[in-house]
mmCIF file of C-alpha atoms in Angstrom:
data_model
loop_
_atom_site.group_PDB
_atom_site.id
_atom_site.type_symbol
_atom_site.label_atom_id
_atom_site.label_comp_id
_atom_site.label_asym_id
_atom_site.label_seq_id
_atom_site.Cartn_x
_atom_site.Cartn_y
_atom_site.Cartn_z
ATOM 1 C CA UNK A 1 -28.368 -153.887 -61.774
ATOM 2 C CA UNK A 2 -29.382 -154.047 -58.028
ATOM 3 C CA UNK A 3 -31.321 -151.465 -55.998
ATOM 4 C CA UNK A 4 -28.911 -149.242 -54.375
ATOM 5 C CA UNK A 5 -27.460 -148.366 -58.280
ATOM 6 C CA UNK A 6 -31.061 -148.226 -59.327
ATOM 7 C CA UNK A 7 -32.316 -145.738 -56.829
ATOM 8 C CA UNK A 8 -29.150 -143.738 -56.907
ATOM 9 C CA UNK A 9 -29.300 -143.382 -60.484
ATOM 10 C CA UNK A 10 -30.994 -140.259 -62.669
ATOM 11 C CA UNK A 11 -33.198 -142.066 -65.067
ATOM 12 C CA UNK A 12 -34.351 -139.975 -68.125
ATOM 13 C CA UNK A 13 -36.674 -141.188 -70.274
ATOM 14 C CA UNK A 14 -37.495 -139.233 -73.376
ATOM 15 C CA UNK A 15 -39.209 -139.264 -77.546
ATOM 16 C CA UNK A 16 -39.867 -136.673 -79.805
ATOM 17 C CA UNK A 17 -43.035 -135.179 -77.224
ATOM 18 C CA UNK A 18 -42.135 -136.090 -73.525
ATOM 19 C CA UNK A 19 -39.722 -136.711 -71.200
ATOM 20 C CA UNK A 20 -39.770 -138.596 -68.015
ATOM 21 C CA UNK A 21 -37.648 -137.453 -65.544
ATOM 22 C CA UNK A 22 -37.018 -137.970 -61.839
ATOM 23 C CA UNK A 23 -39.645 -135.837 -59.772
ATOM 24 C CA UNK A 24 -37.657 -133.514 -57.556
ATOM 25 C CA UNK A 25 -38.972 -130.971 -54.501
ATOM 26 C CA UNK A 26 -38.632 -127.876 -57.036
ATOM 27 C CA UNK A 27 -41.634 -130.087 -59.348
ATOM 28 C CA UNK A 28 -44.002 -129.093 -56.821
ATOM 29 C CA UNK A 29 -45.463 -125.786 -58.290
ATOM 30 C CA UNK A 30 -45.510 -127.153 -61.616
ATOM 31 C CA UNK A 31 -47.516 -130.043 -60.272
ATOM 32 C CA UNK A 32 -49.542 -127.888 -58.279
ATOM 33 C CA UNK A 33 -50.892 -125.940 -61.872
ATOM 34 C CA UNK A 34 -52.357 -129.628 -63.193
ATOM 35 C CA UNK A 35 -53.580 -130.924 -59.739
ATOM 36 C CA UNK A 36 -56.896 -130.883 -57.472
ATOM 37 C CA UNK A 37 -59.384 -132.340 -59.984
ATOM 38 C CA UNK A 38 -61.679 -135.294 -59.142
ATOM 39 C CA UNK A 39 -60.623 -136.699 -62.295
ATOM 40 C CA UNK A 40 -57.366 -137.840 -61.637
ATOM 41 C CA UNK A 41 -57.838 -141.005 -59.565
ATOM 42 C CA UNK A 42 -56.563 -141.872 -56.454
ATOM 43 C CA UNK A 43 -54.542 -138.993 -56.730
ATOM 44 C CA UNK A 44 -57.189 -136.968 -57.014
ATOM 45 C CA UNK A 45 -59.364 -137.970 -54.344
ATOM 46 C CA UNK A 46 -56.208 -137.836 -51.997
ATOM 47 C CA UNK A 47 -55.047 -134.326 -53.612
ATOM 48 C CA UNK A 48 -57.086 -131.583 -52.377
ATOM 49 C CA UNK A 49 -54.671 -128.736 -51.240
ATOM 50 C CA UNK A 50 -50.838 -127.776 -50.936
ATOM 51 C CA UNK A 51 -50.752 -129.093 -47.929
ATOM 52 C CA UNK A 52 -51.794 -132.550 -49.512
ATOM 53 C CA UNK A 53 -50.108 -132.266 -52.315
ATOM 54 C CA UNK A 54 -46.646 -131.312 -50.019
ATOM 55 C CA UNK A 55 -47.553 -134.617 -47.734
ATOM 56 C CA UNK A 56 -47.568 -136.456 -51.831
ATOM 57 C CA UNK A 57 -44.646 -135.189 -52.512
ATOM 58 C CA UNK A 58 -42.885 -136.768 -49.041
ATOM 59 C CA UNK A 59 -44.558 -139.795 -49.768
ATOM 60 C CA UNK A 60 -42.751 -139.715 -52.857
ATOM 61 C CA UNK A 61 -39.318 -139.030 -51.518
ATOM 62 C CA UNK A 62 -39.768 -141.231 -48.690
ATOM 63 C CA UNK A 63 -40.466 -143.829 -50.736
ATOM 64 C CA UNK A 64 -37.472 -143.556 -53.317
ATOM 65 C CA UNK A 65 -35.423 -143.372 -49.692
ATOM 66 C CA UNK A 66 -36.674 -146.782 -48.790
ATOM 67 C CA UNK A 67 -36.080 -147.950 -52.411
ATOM 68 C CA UNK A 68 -40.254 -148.322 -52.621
ATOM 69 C CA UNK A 69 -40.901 -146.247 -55.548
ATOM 70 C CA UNK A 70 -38.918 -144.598 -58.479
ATOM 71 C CA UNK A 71 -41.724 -141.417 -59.284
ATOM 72 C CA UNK A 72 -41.004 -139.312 -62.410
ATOM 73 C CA UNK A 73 -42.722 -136.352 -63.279
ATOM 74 C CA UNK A 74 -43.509 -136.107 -67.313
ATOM 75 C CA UNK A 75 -43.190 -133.048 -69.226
ATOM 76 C CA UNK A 76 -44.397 -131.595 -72.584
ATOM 77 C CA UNK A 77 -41.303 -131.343 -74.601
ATOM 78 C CA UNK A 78 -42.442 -128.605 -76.965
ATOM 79 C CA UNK A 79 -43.437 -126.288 -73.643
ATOM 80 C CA UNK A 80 -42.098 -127.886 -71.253
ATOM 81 C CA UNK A 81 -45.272 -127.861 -68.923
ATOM 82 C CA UNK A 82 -46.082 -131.014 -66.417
ATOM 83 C CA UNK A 83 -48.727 -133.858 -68.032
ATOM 84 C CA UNK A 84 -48.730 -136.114 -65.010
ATOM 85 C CA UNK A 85 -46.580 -138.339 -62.299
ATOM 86 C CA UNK A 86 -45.863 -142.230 -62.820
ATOM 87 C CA UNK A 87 -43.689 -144.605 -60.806
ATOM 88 C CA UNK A 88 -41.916 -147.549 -61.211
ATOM 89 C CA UNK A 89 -42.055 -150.221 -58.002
ATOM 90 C CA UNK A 90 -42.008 -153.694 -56.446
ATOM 91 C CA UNK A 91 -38.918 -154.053 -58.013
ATOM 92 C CA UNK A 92 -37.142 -157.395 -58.050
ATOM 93 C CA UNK A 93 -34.438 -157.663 -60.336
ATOM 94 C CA UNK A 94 -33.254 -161.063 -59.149
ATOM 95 C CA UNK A 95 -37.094 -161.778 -60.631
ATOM 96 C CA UNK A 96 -36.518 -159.376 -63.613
ATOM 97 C CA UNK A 97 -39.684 -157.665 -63.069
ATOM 98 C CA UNK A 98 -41.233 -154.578 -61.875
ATOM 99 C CA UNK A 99 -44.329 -152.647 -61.757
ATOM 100 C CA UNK A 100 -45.353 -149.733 -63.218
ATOM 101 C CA UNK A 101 -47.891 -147.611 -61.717
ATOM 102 C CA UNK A 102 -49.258 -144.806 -59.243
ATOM 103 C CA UNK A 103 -49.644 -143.203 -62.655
ATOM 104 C CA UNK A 104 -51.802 -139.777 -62.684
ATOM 105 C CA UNK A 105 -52.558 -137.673 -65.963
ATOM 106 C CA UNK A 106 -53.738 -134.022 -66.110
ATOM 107 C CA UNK A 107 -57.767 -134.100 -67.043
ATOM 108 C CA UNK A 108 -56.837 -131.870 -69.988
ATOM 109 C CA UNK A 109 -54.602 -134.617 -71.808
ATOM 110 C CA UNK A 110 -56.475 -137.813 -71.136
ATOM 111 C CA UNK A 111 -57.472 -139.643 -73.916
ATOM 112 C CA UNK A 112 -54.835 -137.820 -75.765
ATOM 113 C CA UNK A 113 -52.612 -140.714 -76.918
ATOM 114 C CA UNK A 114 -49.859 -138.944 -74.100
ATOM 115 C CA UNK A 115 -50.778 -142.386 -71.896
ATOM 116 C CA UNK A 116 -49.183 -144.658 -74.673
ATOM 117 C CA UNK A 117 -46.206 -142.393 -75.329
ATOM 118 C CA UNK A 118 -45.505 -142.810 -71.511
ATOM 119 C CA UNK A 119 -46.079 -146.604 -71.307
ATOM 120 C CA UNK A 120 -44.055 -146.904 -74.226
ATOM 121 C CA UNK A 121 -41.267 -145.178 -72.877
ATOM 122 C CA UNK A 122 -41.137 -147.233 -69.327
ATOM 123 C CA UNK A 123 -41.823 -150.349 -71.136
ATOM 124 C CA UNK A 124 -39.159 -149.945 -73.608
ATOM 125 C CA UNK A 125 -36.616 -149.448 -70.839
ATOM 126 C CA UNK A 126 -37.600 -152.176 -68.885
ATOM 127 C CA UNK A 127 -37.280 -154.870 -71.478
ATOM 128 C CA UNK A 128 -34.429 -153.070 -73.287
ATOM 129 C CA UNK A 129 -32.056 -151.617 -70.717
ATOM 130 C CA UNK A 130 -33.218 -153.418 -67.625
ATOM 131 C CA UNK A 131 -33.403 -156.629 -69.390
ATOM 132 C CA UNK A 132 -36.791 -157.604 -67.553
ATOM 133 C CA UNK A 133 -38.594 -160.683 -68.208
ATOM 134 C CA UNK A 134 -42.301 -159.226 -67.307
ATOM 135 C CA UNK A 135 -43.633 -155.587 -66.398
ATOM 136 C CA UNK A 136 -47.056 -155.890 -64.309
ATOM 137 C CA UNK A 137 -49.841 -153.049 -63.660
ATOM 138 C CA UNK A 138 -52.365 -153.140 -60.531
ATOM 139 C CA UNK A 139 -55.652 -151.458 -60.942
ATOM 140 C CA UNK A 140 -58.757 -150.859 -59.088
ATOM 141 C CA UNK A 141 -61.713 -153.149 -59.980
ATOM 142 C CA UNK A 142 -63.758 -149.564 -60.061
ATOM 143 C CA UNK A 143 -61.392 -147.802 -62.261
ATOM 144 C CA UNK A 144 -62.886 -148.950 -65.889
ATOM 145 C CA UNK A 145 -60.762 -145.825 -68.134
ATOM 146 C CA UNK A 146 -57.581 -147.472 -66.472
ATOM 147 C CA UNK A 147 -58.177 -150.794 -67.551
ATOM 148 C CA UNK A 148 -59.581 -150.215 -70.650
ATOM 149 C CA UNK A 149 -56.479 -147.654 -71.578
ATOM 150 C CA UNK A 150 -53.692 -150.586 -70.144
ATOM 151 C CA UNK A 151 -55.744 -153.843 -72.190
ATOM 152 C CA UNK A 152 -55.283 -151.198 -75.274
ATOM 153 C CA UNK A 153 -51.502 -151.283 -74.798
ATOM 154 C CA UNK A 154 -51.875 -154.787 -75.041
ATOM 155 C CA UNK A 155 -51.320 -155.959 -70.971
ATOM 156 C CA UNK A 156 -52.801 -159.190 -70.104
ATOM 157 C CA UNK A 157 -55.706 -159.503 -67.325
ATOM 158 C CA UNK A 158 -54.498 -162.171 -64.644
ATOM 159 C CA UNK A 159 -56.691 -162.384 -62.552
ATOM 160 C CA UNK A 160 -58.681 -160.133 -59.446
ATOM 161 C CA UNK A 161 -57.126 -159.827 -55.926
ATOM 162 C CA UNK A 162 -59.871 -159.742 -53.623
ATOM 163 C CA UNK A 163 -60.012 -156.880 -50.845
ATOM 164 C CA UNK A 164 -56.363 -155.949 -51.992
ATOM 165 C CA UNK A 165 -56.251 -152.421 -50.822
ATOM 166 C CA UNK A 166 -57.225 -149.716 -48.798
ATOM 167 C CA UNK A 167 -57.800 -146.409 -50.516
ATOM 168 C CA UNK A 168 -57.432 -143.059 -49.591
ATOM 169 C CA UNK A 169 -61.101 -142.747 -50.083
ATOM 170 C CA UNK A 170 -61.865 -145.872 -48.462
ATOM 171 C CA UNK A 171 -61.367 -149.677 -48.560
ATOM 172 C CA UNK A 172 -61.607 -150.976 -52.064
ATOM 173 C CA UNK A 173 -63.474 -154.720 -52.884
ATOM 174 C CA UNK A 174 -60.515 -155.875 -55.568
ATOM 175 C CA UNK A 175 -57.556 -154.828 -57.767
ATOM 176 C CA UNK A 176 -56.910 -156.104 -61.521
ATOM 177 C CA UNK A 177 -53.289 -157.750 -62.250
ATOM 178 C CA UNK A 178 -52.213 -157.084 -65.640
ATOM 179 C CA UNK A 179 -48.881 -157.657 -67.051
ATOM 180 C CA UNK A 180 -46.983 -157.775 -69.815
ATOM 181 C CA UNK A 181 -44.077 -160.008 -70.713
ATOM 182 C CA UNK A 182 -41.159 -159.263 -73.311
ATOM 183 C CA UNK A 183 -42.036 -161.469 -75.875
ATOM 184 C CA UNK A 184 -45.451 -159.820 -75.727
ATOM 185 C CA UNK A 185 -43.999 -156.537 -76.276
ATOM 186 C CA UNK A 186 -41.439 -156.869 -78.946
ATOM 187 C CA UNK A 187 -44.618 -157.926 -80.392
ATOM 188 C CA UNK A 188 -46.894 -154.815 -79.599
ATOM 189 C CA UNK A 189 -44.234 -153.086 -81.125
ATOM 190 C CA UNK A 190 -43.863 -154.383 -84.556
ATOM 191 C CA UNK A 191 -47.726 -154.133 -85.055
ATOM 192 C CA UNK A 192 -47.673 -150.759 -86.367
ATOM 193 C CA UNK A 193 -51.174 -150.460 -87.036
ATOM 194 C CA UNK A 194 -52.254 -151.316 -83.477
ATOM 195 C CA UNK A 195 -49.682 -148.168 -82.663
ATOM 196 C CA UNK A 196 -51.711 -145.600 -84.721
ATOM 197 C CA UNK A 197 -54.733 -146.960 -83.491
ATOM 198 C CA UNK A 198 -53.909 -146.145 -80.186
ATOM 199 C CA UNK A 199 -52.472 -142.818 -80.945
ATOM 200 C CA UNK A 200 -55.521 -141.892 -82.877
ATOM 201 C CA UNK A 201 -57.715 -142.413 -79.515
#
């Protein structure tokens, strides 16, 4: 695999409730019906009209153009309504690792278990099909439910990088590195009862 096949490629990502596929320009109204809440994050705080939301979406595009990001937009299965945007990036396959992230949920299915399903999903194909050796997950030292939710997938904490980024809603003190490597995960996996713990949260 190398980036140009990567980017070029549809990626579709799917289990017996959601399915993950690339976000496209006709996503936008669908979006639109789960977005401008304060409870969704960066995306939230940087989300507070169609006009943002139409400068996201470029962002988005321009991003897969540059071979940045990889968004997808999840869907309920059974109705086929949007849940939420996440994003695969800092790809380096010579590495064989990635990161997930720039992940957003709709307030109404948070602590639903949906997180887990979609982790599960991207983490399966990058250890399975993409033959990864590690998967890694930034977060903002202020965002507690993120870090809490990824540490109950089982990622590791690293370690803090100090004045790492500049947010939308100003300049933030630290991020968390988390990651998780494929050993680790084959792992996860077979511990079923960790699995229905986390889907009974």
């Amino acid at each position: 695999m190398n980036l140009n096949n990567f980017f070029s490629s549809q990626i579709i990502l799917e289990n017996e409730l959601l399915i993950l596929q690339p976000l496209a320009e006709i996503d936008i109204d669908a979006i639109e019906s789960i977005s401008y809440s304060d409870e969704l994050g960066e995306f939230g705080k940087r989300v507070k009209s169609r006009k943002d939301l139409a400068e996201y979406f470029d962002y988005c595009f321009n991003s897969k153009k540059a071979k940045e990001l990889y968004p997808f937009i999840i869907f309920n299965k059974t109705n086929n309504k949007p849940i939420g945007i996440t994003m695969f990036g800092n790809i380096s396959f010579p590495h064989k690792r990635l990161e997930i992230g720039w992940t957003w949920i709709g307030e109404q299915f948070q602590g639903t278990g949906i997180n887990y399903q979609c982790k599960k999903l991207l983490l399966d194909y990058c250890f399975d099909e993409l033959r990864l050796r590690r998967v890694e997950f930034k977060i903002d030292i202020k965002n507690i439910r993120s870090q809490k939710a990824i540490e109950k997938i089982g990622a590791i904490k690293e370690g803090l990088l100090r004045n790492y980024n500049i947010q939308s809603y100003g300049e933030s003190t630290g991020t968390y590195i988390y990651s998780i490597l494929k050993d680790e995960w084959e792992d996860i996996k077979l511990n079923k009862s960790y699995e229905n713990y986390i889907l009974q949260r």
